[in-house]
């Protein structure tokens, strides 16, 4: 299930007690005033989560020319490269300002983190999985209250947002203890 900007903004508006903005978000009309501010807050929060906490990852295949893969050929704006493989085997690469360089010209698979594009009211978020509507809405509410100069409310929402981020970022794994030796 995808997270929509409209749904997230409606939830955030309800959290801050602005049911008028929640209703306005549902109409789907072009945002203005405070609703436009909520859309901007959504974009700030989505970027913060992607760049600082839970990276958005994408895998793409490229055919390098003279070992070069220009960043402009990526479907998203890459922030960092996580893994480069050729025929399933990790390969070395070098990063330059406008391209990535590998040895050889065969098919190259790249896993990279990317920055989300700015969204409009009718768009879908790039997130899903551990990132919920509630998490994003708490961040939007914190940003909106901060922009409105309501600092104590902003701090309260920010605390809840940070706690939700911490929970979403946890990786559940099997608990194991290292082997002991009695020497």
GROMACS .gro file of N, CA and C in nm:
model
  549
    1UNK      N    1   0.085  -0.118   0.000
    1UNK     CA    2   0.000   0.000   0.000
    1UNK      C    3   0.089   0.124   0.000
    2UNK      N    4   0.060   0.214  -0.089
    2UNK     CA    5   0.143   0.334  -0.098
    2UNK      C    6   0.090   0.444  -0.006
    3UNK      N    7   0.181   0.526   0.035
    3UNK     CA    8   0.149   0.641   0.120
    3UNK      C    9   0.128   0.760   0.028
    4UNK      N   10   0.016   0.828   0.042
    4UNK     CA   11  -0.009   0.945  -0.041
    4UNK      C   12   0.020   1.073   0.037
    5UNK      N   13   0.056   1.176  -0.036
    5UNK     CA   14   0.082   1.306   0.026
    5UNK      C   15  -0.048   1.358   0.088
    6UNK      N   16  -0.157   1.343   0.016
    6UNK     CA   17  -0.287   1.391   0.063
    6UNK      C   18  -0.326   1.327   0.196
    7UNK      N   19  -0.307   1.194   0.206
    7UNK     CA   20  -0.340   1.120   0.327
    7UNK      C   21  -0.252   1.165   0.443
    8UNK      N   22  -0.123   1.180   0.417
    8UNK     CA   23  -0.029   1.221   0.521
    8UNK      C   24  -0.059   1.361   0.572
    9UNK      N   25  -0.088   1.452   0.480
    9UNK     CA   26  -0.119   1.589   0.519
    9UNK      C   27  -0.251   1.596   0.596
   10UNK      N   28  -0.348   1.518   0.553
   10UNK     CA   29  -0.476   1.513   0.625
   10UNK      C   30  -0.456   1.464   0.768
   11UNK      N   31  -0.374   1.361   0.784
   11UNK     CA   32  -0.344   1.307   0.918
   11UNK      C   33  -0.271   1.413   1.002
   12UNK      N   34  -0.171   1.478   0.943
   12UNK     CA   35  -0.095   1.581   1.015
   12UNK      C   36  -0.186   1.696   1.057
   13UNK      N   37  -0.276   1.738   0.967
   13UNK     CA   38  -0.369   1.847   1.000
   13UNK      C   39  -0.460   1.807   1.115
   14UNK      N   40  -0.504   1.682   1.116
   14UNK     CA   41  -0.587   1.634   1.227
   14UNK      C   42  -0.509   1.632   1.358
   15UNK      N   43  -0.382   1.592   1.351
   15UNK     CA   44  -0.298   1.589   1.472
   15UNK      C   45  -0.284   1.727   1.536
   16UNK      N   46  -0.274   1.830   1.454
   16UNK     CA   47  -0.256   1.964   1.508
   16UNK      C   48  -0.389   2.035   1.534
   17UNK      N   49  -0.498   1.961   1.517
   17UNK     CA   50  -0.630   2.017   1.547
   17UNK      C   51  -0.684   2.107   1.438
   18UNK      N   52  -0.640   2.090   1.316
   18UNK     CA   53  -0.686   2.173   1.205
   18UNK      C   54  -0.767   2.087   1.108
   19UNK      N   55  -0.887   2.052   1.151
   19UNK     CA   56  -0.975   1.971   1.067
   19UNK      C   57  -1.015   2.043   0.939
   20UNK      N   58  -1.012   2.177   0.942
   20UNK     CA   59  -1.041   2.253   0.821
   20UNK      C   60  -0.936   2.226   0.713
   21UNK      N   61  -0.809   2.217   0.753
   21UNK     CA   62  -0.703   2.186   0.658
   21UNK      C   63  -0.710   2.040   0.612
   22UNK      N   64  -0.749   1.951   0.703
   22UNK     CA   65  -0.765   1.810   0.666
   22UNK      C   66  -0.874   1.795   0.560
   23UNK      N   67  -0.984   1.867   0.577
   23UNK     CA   68  -1.094   1.863   0.480
   23UNK      C   69  -1.050   1.926   0.347
   24UNK      N   70  -0.975   2.034   0.355
   24UNK     CA   71  -0.927   2.102   0.235
   24UNK      C   72  -0.832   2.013   0.156
   25UNK      N   73  -0.752   1.934   0.227
   25UNK     CA   74  -0.659   1.843   0.160
   25UNK      C   75  -0.733   1.735   0.083
   26UNK      N   76  -0.848   1.691   0.134
   26UNK     CA   77  -0.926   1.585   0.069
   26UNK      C   78  -0.992   1.631  -0.060
   27UNK      N   79  -1.012   1.761  -0.077
   27UNK     CA   80  -1.080   1.810  -0.197
   27UNK      C   81  -0.997   1.790  -0.322
   28UNK      N   82  -0.865   1.789  -0.307
   28UNK     CA   83  -0.778   1.768  -0.422
   28UNK      C   84  -0.755   1.894  -0.505
   29UNK      N   85  -0.805   2.007  -0.458
   29UNK     CA   86  -0.782   2.132  -0.531
   29UNK      C   87  -0.638   2.177  -0.512
   30UNK      N   88  -0.593   2.266  -0.598
   30UNK     CA   89  -0.457   2.318  -0.589
   30UNK      C   90  -0.436   2.383  -0.452
   31UNK      N   91  -0.333   2.342  -0.379
   31UNK     CA   92  -0.312   2.396  -0.245
   31UNK      C   93  -0.266   2.541  -0.248
   32UNK      N   94  -0.307   2.614  -0.145
   32UNK     CA   95  -0.261   2.750  -0.126
   32UNK      C   96  -0.257   2.777   0.023
   33UNK      N   97  -0.191   2.883   0.062
   33UNK     CA   98  -0.184   2.922   0.202
   33UNK      C   99  -0.123   2.814   0.291
   34UNK      N  100  -0.194   2.783   0.399
   34UNK     CA  101  -0.143   2.687   0.496
   34UNK      C  102  -0.135   2.545   0.440
   35UNK      N  103  -0.224   2.511   0.348
   35UNK     CA  104  -0.219   2.378   0.287
   35UNK      C  105  -0.091   2.363   0.203
   36UNK      N  106  -0.054   2.468   0.135
   36UNK     CA  107   0.071   2.467   0.058
   36UNK      C  108   0.191   2.454   0.152
   37UNK      N  109   0.183   2.518   0.268
   37UNK     CA  110   0.288   2.505   0.369
   37UNK      C  111   0.299   2.360   0.416
   38UNK      N  112   0.186   2.292   0.433
   38UNK     CA  113   0.187   2.152   0.472
   38UNK      C  114   0.254   2.064   0.366
   39UNK      N  115   0.230   2.095   0.239
   39UNK     CA  116   0.296   2.021   0.130
   39UNK      C  117   0.447   2.043   0.136
   40UNK      N  118   0.489   2.165   0.160
   40UNK     CA  119   0.633   2.193   0.173
   40UNK      C  120   0.692   2.118   0.293
   41UNK      N  121   0.618   2.115   0.403
   41UNK     CA  122   0.664   2.042   0.521
   41UNK      C  123   0.676   1.894   0.491
   42UNK      N  124   0.582   1.839   0.413
   42UNK     CA  125   0.590   1.699   0.373
   42UNK      C  126   0.720   1.673   0.297
   43UNK      N  127   0.752   1.760   0.202
   43UNK     CA  128   0.874   1.742   0.122
   43UNK      C  129   0.999   1.749   0.209
   44UNK      N  130   1.000   1.839   0.308
   44UNK     CA  131   1.114   1.849   0.400
   44UNK      C  132   1.131   1.719   0.479
   45UNK      N  133   1.020   1.668   0.531
   45UNK     CA  134   1.024   1.547   0.613
   45UNK      C  135   1.065   1.426   0.530
   46UNK      N  136   1.008   1.411   0.411
   46UNK     CA  137   1.042   1.297   0.327
   46UNK      C  138   1.192   1.299   0.293
   47UNK      N  139   1.246   1.417   0.263
   47UNK     CA  140   1.389   1.429   0.235
   47UNK      C  141   1.473   1.396   0.357
   48UNK      N  142   1.433   1.446   0.472
   48UNK     CA  143   1.508   1.419   0.595
   48UNK      C  144   1.513   1.270   0.625
   49UNK      N  145   1.399   1.203   0.615
   49UNK     CA  146   1.395   1.059   0.642
   49UNK      C  147   1.484   0.985   0.544
   50UNK      N  148   1.475   1.018   0.416
   50UNK     CA  149   1.554   0.948   0.313
   50UNK      C  150   1.703   0.975   0.324
   51UNK      N  151   1.742   1.096   0.356
   51UNK     CA  152   1.883   1.132   0.355
   51UNK      C  153   1.954   1.104   0.487
   52UNK      N  154   1.878   1.106   0.598
   52UNK     CA  155   1.943   1.092   0.729
   52UNK      C  156   1.911   0.964   0.804
   53UNK      N  157   1.800   0.897   0.773
   53UNK     CA  158   1.758   0.785   0.857
   53UNK      C  159   1.735   0.654   0.782
   54UNK      N  160   1.645   0.654   0.687
   54UNK     CA  161   1.608   0.531   0.616
   54UNK      C  162   1.624   0.557   0.467
   55UNK      N  163   1.737   0.518   0.410
   55UNK     CA  164   1.762   0.552   0.270
   55UNK      C  165   1.666   0.483   0.175
   56UNK      N  166   1.631   0.554   0.069
   56UNK     CA  167   1.554   0.496  -0.040
   56UNK      C  168   1.654   0.432  -0.135
   57UNK      N  169   1.639   0.302  -0.158
   57UNK     CA  170   1.735   0.231  -0.241
   57UNK      C  171   1.672   0.190  -0.373
   58UNK      N  172   1.753   0.191  -0.476
   58UNK     CA  173   1.709   0.151  -0.609
   58UNK      C  174   1.822   0.074  -0.675
   59UNK      N  175   1.786  -0.028  -0.752
   59UNK     CA  176   1.885  -0.104  -0.827
   59UNK      C  177   1.854  -0.087  -0.975
   60UNK      N  178   1.958  -0.055  -1.052
   60UNK     CA  179   1.943  -0.037  -1.196
   60UNK      C  180   2.061  -0.102  -1.268
   61UNK      N  181   2.037  -0.139  -1.392
   61UNK     CA  182   2.141  -0.198  -1.478
   61UNK      C  183   2.183  -0.096  -1.583
   62UNK      N  184   2.312  -0.090  -1.609
   62UNK     CA  185   2.367   0.005  -1.705
   62UNK      C  186   2.467  -0.066  -1.795
   63UNK      N  187   2.487  -0.010  -1.912
   63UNK     CA  188   2.594  -0.053  -2.001
   63UNK      C  189   2.692   0.062  -2.012
   64UNK      N  190   2.805   0.055  -1.941
   64UNK     CA  191   2.901   0.165  -1.944
   64UNK      C  192   2.964   0.184  -2.082
   65UNK      N  193   2.997   0.307  -2.111
   65UNK     CA  194   3.070   0.340  -2.234
   65UNK      C  195   3.209   0.385  -2.189
   66UNK      N  196   3.311   0.312  -2.233
   66UNK     CA  197   3.448   0.338  -2.190
   66UNK      C  198   3.460   0.333  -2.037
   67UNK      N  199   3.379   0.246  -1.975
   67UNK     CA  200   3.382   0.231  -1.830
   67UNK      C  201   3.308   0.339  -1.753
   68UNK      N  202   3.245   0.434  -1.821
   68UNK     CA  203   3.179   0.546  -1.754
   68UNK      C  204   3.027   0.529  -1.757
   69UNK      N  205   2.964   0.559  -1.642
   69UNK     CA  206   2.818   0.562  -1.631
   69UNK      C  207   2.781   0.701  -1.578
   70UNK      N  208   2.728   0.788  -1.663
   70UNK     CA  209   2.694   0.923  -1.616
   70UNK      C  210   2.578   0.920  -1.517
   71UNK      N  211   2.587   1.002  -1.414
   71UNK     CA  212   2.479   1.009  -1.315
   71UNK      C  213   2.349   1.056  -1.379
   72UNK      N  214   2.357   1.128  -1.489
   72UNK     CA  215   2.235   1.174  -1.557
   72UNK      C  216   2.156   1.058  -1.616
   73UNK      N  217   2.218   0.941  -1.633
   73UNK     CA  218   2.146   0.826  -1.688
   73UNK      C  219   2.070   0.747  -1.579
   74UNK      N  220   2.090   0.781  -1.452
   74UNK     CA  221   2.017   0.717  -1.343
   74UNK      C  222   1.874   0.770  -1.344
   75UNK      N  223   1.777   0.685  -1.310
   75UNK     CA  224   1.637   0.729  -1.311
   75UNK      C  225   1.605   0.820  -1.193
   76UNK      N  226   1.683   0.813  -1.087
   76UNK     CA  227   1.665   0.900  -0.969
   76UNK      C  228   1.797   0.971  -0.943
   77UNK      N  229   1.791   1.075  -0.861
   77UNK     CA  230   1.913   1.151  -0.826
   77UNK      C  231   1.991   1.073  -0.720
   78UNK      N  232   2.104   1.012  -0.758
   78UNK     CA  233   2.179   0.932  -0.661
   78UNK      C  234   2.245   1.017  -0.552
   79UNK      N  235   2.239   0.966  -0.430
   79UNK     CA  236   2.302   1.033  -0.316
   79UNK      C  237   2.428   0.958  -0.278
   80UNK      N  238   2.418   0.825  -0.278
   80UNK     CA  239   2.536   0.742  -0.250
   80UNK      C  240   2.521   0.607  -0.321
   81UNK      N  241   2.633   0.549  -0.355
   81UNK     CA  242   2.635   0.419  -0.421
   81UNK      C  243   2.659   0.315  -0.313
   82UNK      N  244   2.573   0.214  -0.309
   82UNK     CA  245   2.584   0.110  -0.207
   82UNK      C  246   2.659  -0.013  -0.257
   83UNK      N  247   2.634  -0.051  -0.384
   83UNK     CA  248   2.698  -0.172  -0.436
   83UNK      C  249   2.700  -0.167  -0.588
   84UNK      N  250   2.812  -0.212  -0.645
   84UNK     CA  251   2.827  -0.222  -0.791
   84UNK      C  252   2.868  -0.366  -0.821
   85UNK      N  253   2.792  -0.432  -0.910
   85UNK     CA  254   2.823  -0.571  -0.945
   85UNK      C  255   2.822  -0.590  -1.096
   86UNK      N  256   2.904  -0.688  -1.138
   86UNK     CA  257   2.906  -0.735  -1.278
   86UNK      C  258   2.891  -0.886  -1.271
   87UNK      N  259   2.790  -0.937  -1.337
   87UNK     CA  260   2.760  -1.082  -1.336
   87UNK      C  261   2.747  -1.134  -1.193
   88UNK      N  262   2.688  -1.054  -1.105
   88UNK     CA  263   2.664  -1.096  -0.968
   88UNK      C  264   2.784  -1.086  -0.875
   89UNK      N  265   2.897  -1.040  -0.925
   89UNK     CA  266   3.018  -1.028  -0.844
   89UNK      C  267   3.047  -0.881  -0.820
   90UNK      N  268   3.068  -0.846  -0.692
   90UNK     CA  269   3.099  -0.706  -0.661
   90UNK      C  270   3.227  -0.665  -0.732
   91UNK      N  271   3.224  -0.543  -0.782
   91UNK     CA  272   3.338  -0.491  -0.856
   91UNK      C  273   3.377  -0.353  -0.802
   92UNK      N  274   3.503  -0.318  -0.820
   92UNK     CA  275   3.552  -0.188  -0.775
   92UNK      C  276   3.500  -0.079  -0.868
   93UNK      N  277   3.487   0.039  -0.812
   93UNK     CA  278   3.441   0.154  -0.890
   93UNK      C  279   3.502   0.281  -0.832
   94UNK      N  280   3.503   0.384  -0.913
   94UNK     CA  281   3.549   0.516  -0.870
   94UNK      C  282   3.438   0.616  -0.898
   95UNK      N  283   3.420   0.709  -0.805
   95UNK     CA  284   3.319   0.813  -0.821
   95UNK      C  285   3.384   0.944  -0.864
   96UNK      N  286   3.324   1.006  -0.962
   96UNK     CA  287   3.366   1.137  -1.009
   96UNK      C  288   3.245   1.229  -0.999
   97UNK      N  289   3.264   1.360  -1.013
   97UNK     CA  290   3.150   1.452  -0.996
   97UNK      C  291   3.029   1.424  -1.086
   98UNK      N  292   3.052   1.379  -1.208
   98UNK     CA  293   2.938   1.360  -1.299
   98UNK      C  294   2.918   1.216  -1.348
   99UNK      N  295   3.004   1.125  -1.302
   99UNK     CA  296   2.988   0.986  -1.347
   99UNK      C  297   3.053   0.888  -1.249
  100UNK      N  298   3.021   0.761  -1.271
  100UNK     CA  299   3.080   0.651  -1.197
  100UNK      C  300   3.164   0.571  -1.296
  101UNK      N  301   3.284   0.531  -1.256
  101UNK     CA  302   3.373   0.460  -1.348
  101UNK      C  303   3.399   0.318  -1.297
  102UNK      N  304   3.383   0.223  -1.390
  102UNK     CA  305   3.411   0.082  -1.361
  102UNK      C  306   3.507   0.030  -1.467
  103UNK      N  307   3.565  -0.087  -1.441
  103UNK     CA  308   3.652  -0.148  -1.541
  103UNK      C  309   3.567  -0.229  -1.637
  104UNK      N  310   3.588  -0.211  -1.764
  104UNK     CA  311   3.515  -0.287  -1.865
  104UNK      C  312   3.383  -0.222  -1.904
  105UNK      N  313   3.322  -0.280  -2.007
  105UNK     CA  314   3.199  -0.222  -2.059
  105UNK      C  315   3.078  -0.314  -2.050
  106UNK      N  316   3.087  -0.425  -1.980
  106UNK     CA  317   2.975  -0.518  -1.969
  106UNK      C  318   2.864  -0.463  -1.881
  107UNK      N  319   2.750  -0.535  -1.879
  107UNK     CA  320   2.636  -0.492  -1.798
  107UNK      C  321   2.678  -0.476  -1.653
  108UNK      N  322   2.642  -0.364  -1.594
  108UNK     CA  323   2.678  -0.331  -1.457
  108UNK      C  324   2.551  -0.300  -1.379
  109UNK      N  325   2.535  -0.369  -1.266
  109UNK     CA  326   2.419  -0.345  -1.179
  109UNK      C  327   2.464  -0.259  -1.062
  110UNK      N  328   2.386  -0.154  -1.036
  110UNK     CA  329   2.422  -0.060  -0.929
  110UNK      C  330   2.305  -0.045  -0.833
  111UNK      N  331   2.334  -0.060  -0.704
  111UNK     CA  332   2.237  -0.031  -0.598
  111UNK      C  333   2.280   0.102  -0.539
  112UNK      N  334   2.186   0.197  -0.535
  112UNK     CA  335   2.220   0.330  -0.485
  112UNK      C  336   2.105   0.389  -0.403
  113UNK      N  337   2.142   0.479  -0.314
  113UNK     CA  338   2.043   0.554  -0.237
  113UNK      C  339   2.015   0.682  -0.315
  114UNK      N  340   1.888   0.724  -0.312
  114UNK     CA  341   1.852   0.844  -0.387
  114UNK      C  342   1.769   0.940  -0.305
  115UNK      N  343   1.769   1.064  -0.349
  115UNK     CA  344   1.689   1.169  -0.286
  115UNK      C  345   1.552   1.173  -0.352
  116UNK      N  346   1.445   1.178  -0.273
  116UNK     CA  347   1.313   1.183  -0.334
  116UNK      C  348   1.288   1.316  -0.405
  117UNK      N  349   1.208   1.310  -0.509
  117UNK     CA  350   1.169   1.432  -0.581
  117UNK      C  351   1.063   1.506  -0.499
  118UNK      N  352   1.052   1.636  -0.523
  118UNK     CA  353   0.949   1.717  -0.456
  118UNK      C  354   0.811   1.667  -0.501
  119UNK      N  355   0.722   1.656  -0.406
  119UNK     CA  356   0.588   1.603  -0.432
  119UNK      C  357   0.483   1.715  -0.431
  120UNK      N  358   0.373   1.686  -0.500
  120UNK     CA  359   0.254   1.771  -0.500
  120UNK      C  360   0.148   1.700  -0.417
  121UNK      N  361   0.037   1.766  -0.393
  121UNK     CA  362  -0.069   1.712  -0.308
  121UNK      C  363  -0.123   1.578  -0.358
  122UNK      N  364  -0.131   1.557  -0.488
  122UNK     CA  365  -0.188   1.434  -0.542
  122UNK      C  366  -0.089   1.321  -0.564
  123UNK      N  367   0.036   1.339  -0.523
  123UNK     CA  368   0.140   1.239  -0.548
  123UNK      C  369   0.148   1.134  -0.439
  124UNK      N  370   0.221   1.027  -0.469
  124UNK     CA  371   0.252   0.922  -0.372
  124UNK      C  372   0.391   0.945  -0.317
  125UNK      N  373   0.411   0.907  -0.192
  125UNK     CA  374   0.543   0.913  -0.131
  125UNK      C  375   0.629   0.802  -0.189
  126UNK      N  376   0.759   0.818  -0.183
  126UNK     CA  377   0.851   0.713  -0.224
  126UNK      C  378   0.863   0.605  -0.118
  127UNK      N  379   0.812   0.632   0.001
  127UNK     CA  380   0.827   0.539   0.113
  127UNK      C  381   0.712   0.441   0.124
  128UNK      N  382   0.740   0.336   0.193
  128UNK     CA  383   0.647   0.231   0.230
  128UNK      C  384   0.720   0.149   0.334
  129UNK      N  385   0.678   0.028   0.356
  129UNK     CA  386   0.748  -0.059   0.450
  129UNK      C  387   0.749  -0.004   0.591
  130UNK      N  388   0.868   0.013   0.650
  130UNK     CA  389   0.873   0.057   0.790
  130UNK      C  390   0.832   0.202   0.811
  131UNK      N  391   0.829   0.281   0.705
  131UNK     CA  392   0.789   0.421   0.717
  131UNK      C  393   0.638   0.428   0.697
  132UNK      N  394   0.569   0.474   0.800
  132UNK     CA  395   0.423   0.477   0.798
  132UNK      C  396   0.370   0.618   0.774
  133UNK      N  397   0.242   0.625   0.747
  133UNK     CA  398   0.174   0.755   0.734
  133UNK      C  399   0.189   0.832   0.864
  134UNK      N  400   0.173   0.762   0.976
  134UNK     CA  401   0.183   0.826   1.108
  134UNK      C  402   0.320   0.890   1.128
  135UNK      N  403   0.426   0.816   1.094
  135UNK     CA  404   0.561   0.869   1.110
  135UNK      C  405   0.578   0.999   1.030
  136UNK      N  406   0.542   0.995   0.903
  136UNK     CA  407   0.555   1.115   0.820
  136UNK      C  408   0.466   1.227   0.869
  137UNK      N  409   0.344   1.194   0.913
  137UNK     CA  410   0.250   1.297   0.961
  137UNK      C  411   0.303   1.365   1.087
  138UNK      N  412   0.367   1.289   1.176
  138UNK     CA  413   0.425   1.350   1.296
  138UNK      C  414   0.534   1.449   1.258
  139UNK      N  415   0.617   1.412   1.160
  139UNK     CA  416   0.721   1.504   1.113
  139UNK      C  417   0.663   1.628   1.048
  140UNK      N  418   0.559   1.610   0.967
  140UNK     CA  419   0.492   1.723   0.902
  140UNK      C  420   0.431   1.815   1.007
  141UNK      N  421   0.366   1.757   1.108
  141UNK     CA  422   0.306   1.837   1.215
  141UNK      C  423   0.413   1.917   1.289
  142UNK      N  424   0.528   1.854   1.317
  142UNK     CA  425   0.636   1.924   1.386
  142UNK      C  426   0.687   2.042   1.304
  143UNK      N  427   0.709   2.019   1.175
  143UNK     CA  428   0.758   2.126   1.087
  143UNK      C  429   0.655   2.239   1.075
  144UNK      N  430   0.528   2.204   1.063
  144UNK     CA  431   0.422   2.304   1.049
  144UNK      C  432   0.413   2.391   1.175
  145UNK      N  433   0.416   2.326   1.290
  145UNK     CA  434   0.406   2.401   1.416
  145UNK      C  435   0.529   2.491   1.435
  146UNK      N  436   0.644   2.444   1.394
  146UNK     CA  437   0.766   2.525   1.403
  146UNK      C  438   0.754   2.647   1.313
  147UNK      N  439   0.704   2.627   1.190
  147UNK     CA  440   0.687   2.738   1.096
  147UNK      C  441   0.585   2.839   1.147
  148UNK      N  442   0.487   2.790   1.223
  148UNK     CA  443   0.383   2.879   1.277
  148UNK      C  444   0.427   2.948   1.406
  149UNK      N  445   0.546   2.914   1.456
  149UNK     CA  446   0.597   2.978   1.577
  149UNK      C  447   0.545   2.918   1.706
  150UNK      N  448   0.483   2.802   1.698
  150UNK     CA  449   0.434   2.733   1.819
  150UNK      C  450   0.541   2.631   1.860
  151UNK      N  451   0.640   2.681   1.932
  151UNK     CA  452   0.760   2.604   1.960
  151UNK      C  453   0.739   2.487   2.054
  152UNK      N  454   0.657   2.503   2.158
  152UNK     CA  455   0.636   2.390   2.250
  152UNK      C  456   0.560   2.277   2.181
  153UNK      N  457   0.460   2.310   2.098
  153UNK     CA  458   0.388   2.207   2.023
  153UNK      C  459   0.482   2.140   1.923
  154UNK      N  460   0.567   2.220   1.858
  154UNK     CA  461   0.662   2.166   1.762
  154UNK      C  462   0.758   2.069   1.830
  155UNK      N  463   0.805   2.105   1.948
  155UNK     CA  464   0.897   2.018   2.022
  155UNK      C  465   0.829   1.887   2.060
  156UNK      N  466   0.703   1.894   2.098
  156UNK     CA  467   0.629   1.773   2.135
  156UNK      C  468   0.612   1.680   2.016
  157UNK      N  469   0.571   1.734   1.902
  157UNK     CA  470   0.556   1.652   1.781
  157UNK      C  471   0.692   1.600   1.733
  158UNK      N  472   0.796   1.682   1.747
  158UNK     CA  473   0.928   1.639   1.704
  158UNK      C  474   0.977   1.521   1.787
  159UNK      N  475   0.949   1.523   1.917
  159UNK     CA  476   0.989   1.412   2.004
  159UNK      C  477   0.918   1.283   1.960
  160UNK      N  478   0.788   1.290   1.933
  160UNK     CA  479   0.714   1.172   1.888
  160UNK      C  480   0.764   1.125   1.751
  161UNK      N  481   0.796   1.219   1.665
  161UNK     CA  482   0.849   1.188   1.531
  161UNK      C  483   0.982   1.115   1.543
  162UNK      N  484   1.072   1.164   1.627
  162UNK     CA  485   1.203   1.101   1.645
  162UNK      C  486   1.188   0.960   1.704
  163UNK      N  487   1.093   0.942   1.797
  163UNK     CA  488   1.069   0.809   1.854
  163UNK      C  489   1.017   0.713   1.747
  164UNK      N  490   0.927   0.761   1.662
  164UNK     CA  491   0.875   0.678   1.553
  164UNK      C  492   0.986   0.643   1.454
  165UNK      N  493   1.075   0.738   1.427
  165UNK     CA  494   1.190   0.711   1.339
  165UNK      C  495   1.280   0.603   1.398
  166UNK      N  496   1.304   0.612   1.527
  166UNK     CA  497   1.389   0.513   1.593
  166UNK      C  498   1.327   0.374   1.582
  167UNK      N  499   1.197   0.365   1.600
  167UNK     CA  500   1.129   0.236   1.588
  167UNK      C  501   1.133   0.184   1.444
  168UNK      N  502   1.113   0.270   1.348
  168UNK     CA  503   1.112   0.229   1.208
  168UNK      C  504   1.250   0.187   1.162
  169UNK      N  505   1.353   0.245   1.219
  169UNK     CA  506   1.490   0.216   1.178
  169UNK      C  507   1.548   0.091   1.240
  170UNK      N  508   1.480   0.036   1.340
  170UNK     CA  509   1.531  -0.085   1.404
  170UNK      C  510   1.520  -0.203   1.310
  171UNK      N  511   1.624  -0.282   1.309
  171UNK     CA  512   1.624  -0.404   1.228
  171UNK      C  513   1.602  -0.520   1.324
  172UNK      N  514   1.495  -0.594   1.300
  172UNK     CA  515   1.468  -0.709   1.384
  172UNK      C  516   1.555  -0.825   1.337
  173UNK      N  517   1.637  -0.877   1.425
  173UNK     CA  518   1.721  -0.989   1.389
  173UNK      C  519   1.728  -1.087   1.506
  174UNK      N  520   1.769  -1.206   1.475
  174UNK     CA  521   1.778  -1.311   1.574
  174UNK      C  522   1.886  -1.276   1.675
  175UNK      N  523   1.855  -1.288   1.801
  175UNK     CA  524   1.951  -1.261   1.907
  175UNK      C  525   2.046  -1.380   1.918
  176UNK      N  526   2.174  -1.353   1.915
  176UNK     CA  527   2.272  -1.460   1.930
  176UNK      C  528   2.387  -1.411   2.017
  177UNK      N  529   2.444  -1.503   2.087
  177UNK     CA  530   2.559  -1.472   2.172
  177UNK      C  531   2.684  -1.533   2.110
  178UNK      N  532   2.798  -1.465   2.124
  178UNK     CA  533   2.921  -1.523   2.070
  178UNK      C  534   2.959  -1.649   2.147
  179UNK      N  535   3.028  -1.740   2.078
  179UNK     CA  536   3.073  -1.863   2.141
  179UNK      C  537   3.175  -1.830   2.251
  180UNK      N  538   3.170  -1.907   2.356
  180UNK     CA  539   3.262  -1.887   2.470
  180UNK      C  540   3.372  -1.992   2.467
  181UNK      N  541   3.488  -1.953   2.509
  181UNK     CA  542   3.595  -2.052   2.523
  181UNK      C  543   3.643  -2.049   2.668
  182UNK      N  544   3.682  -2.162   2.720
  182UNK     CA  545   3.723  -2.172   2.860
  182UNK      C  546   3.871  -2.207   2.867
  183UNK      N  547   3.954  -2.122   2.819
  183UNK     CA  548   4.097  -2.152   2.820
  183UNK      C  549   4.168  -2.081   2.932
   0.00000   0.00000   0.00000
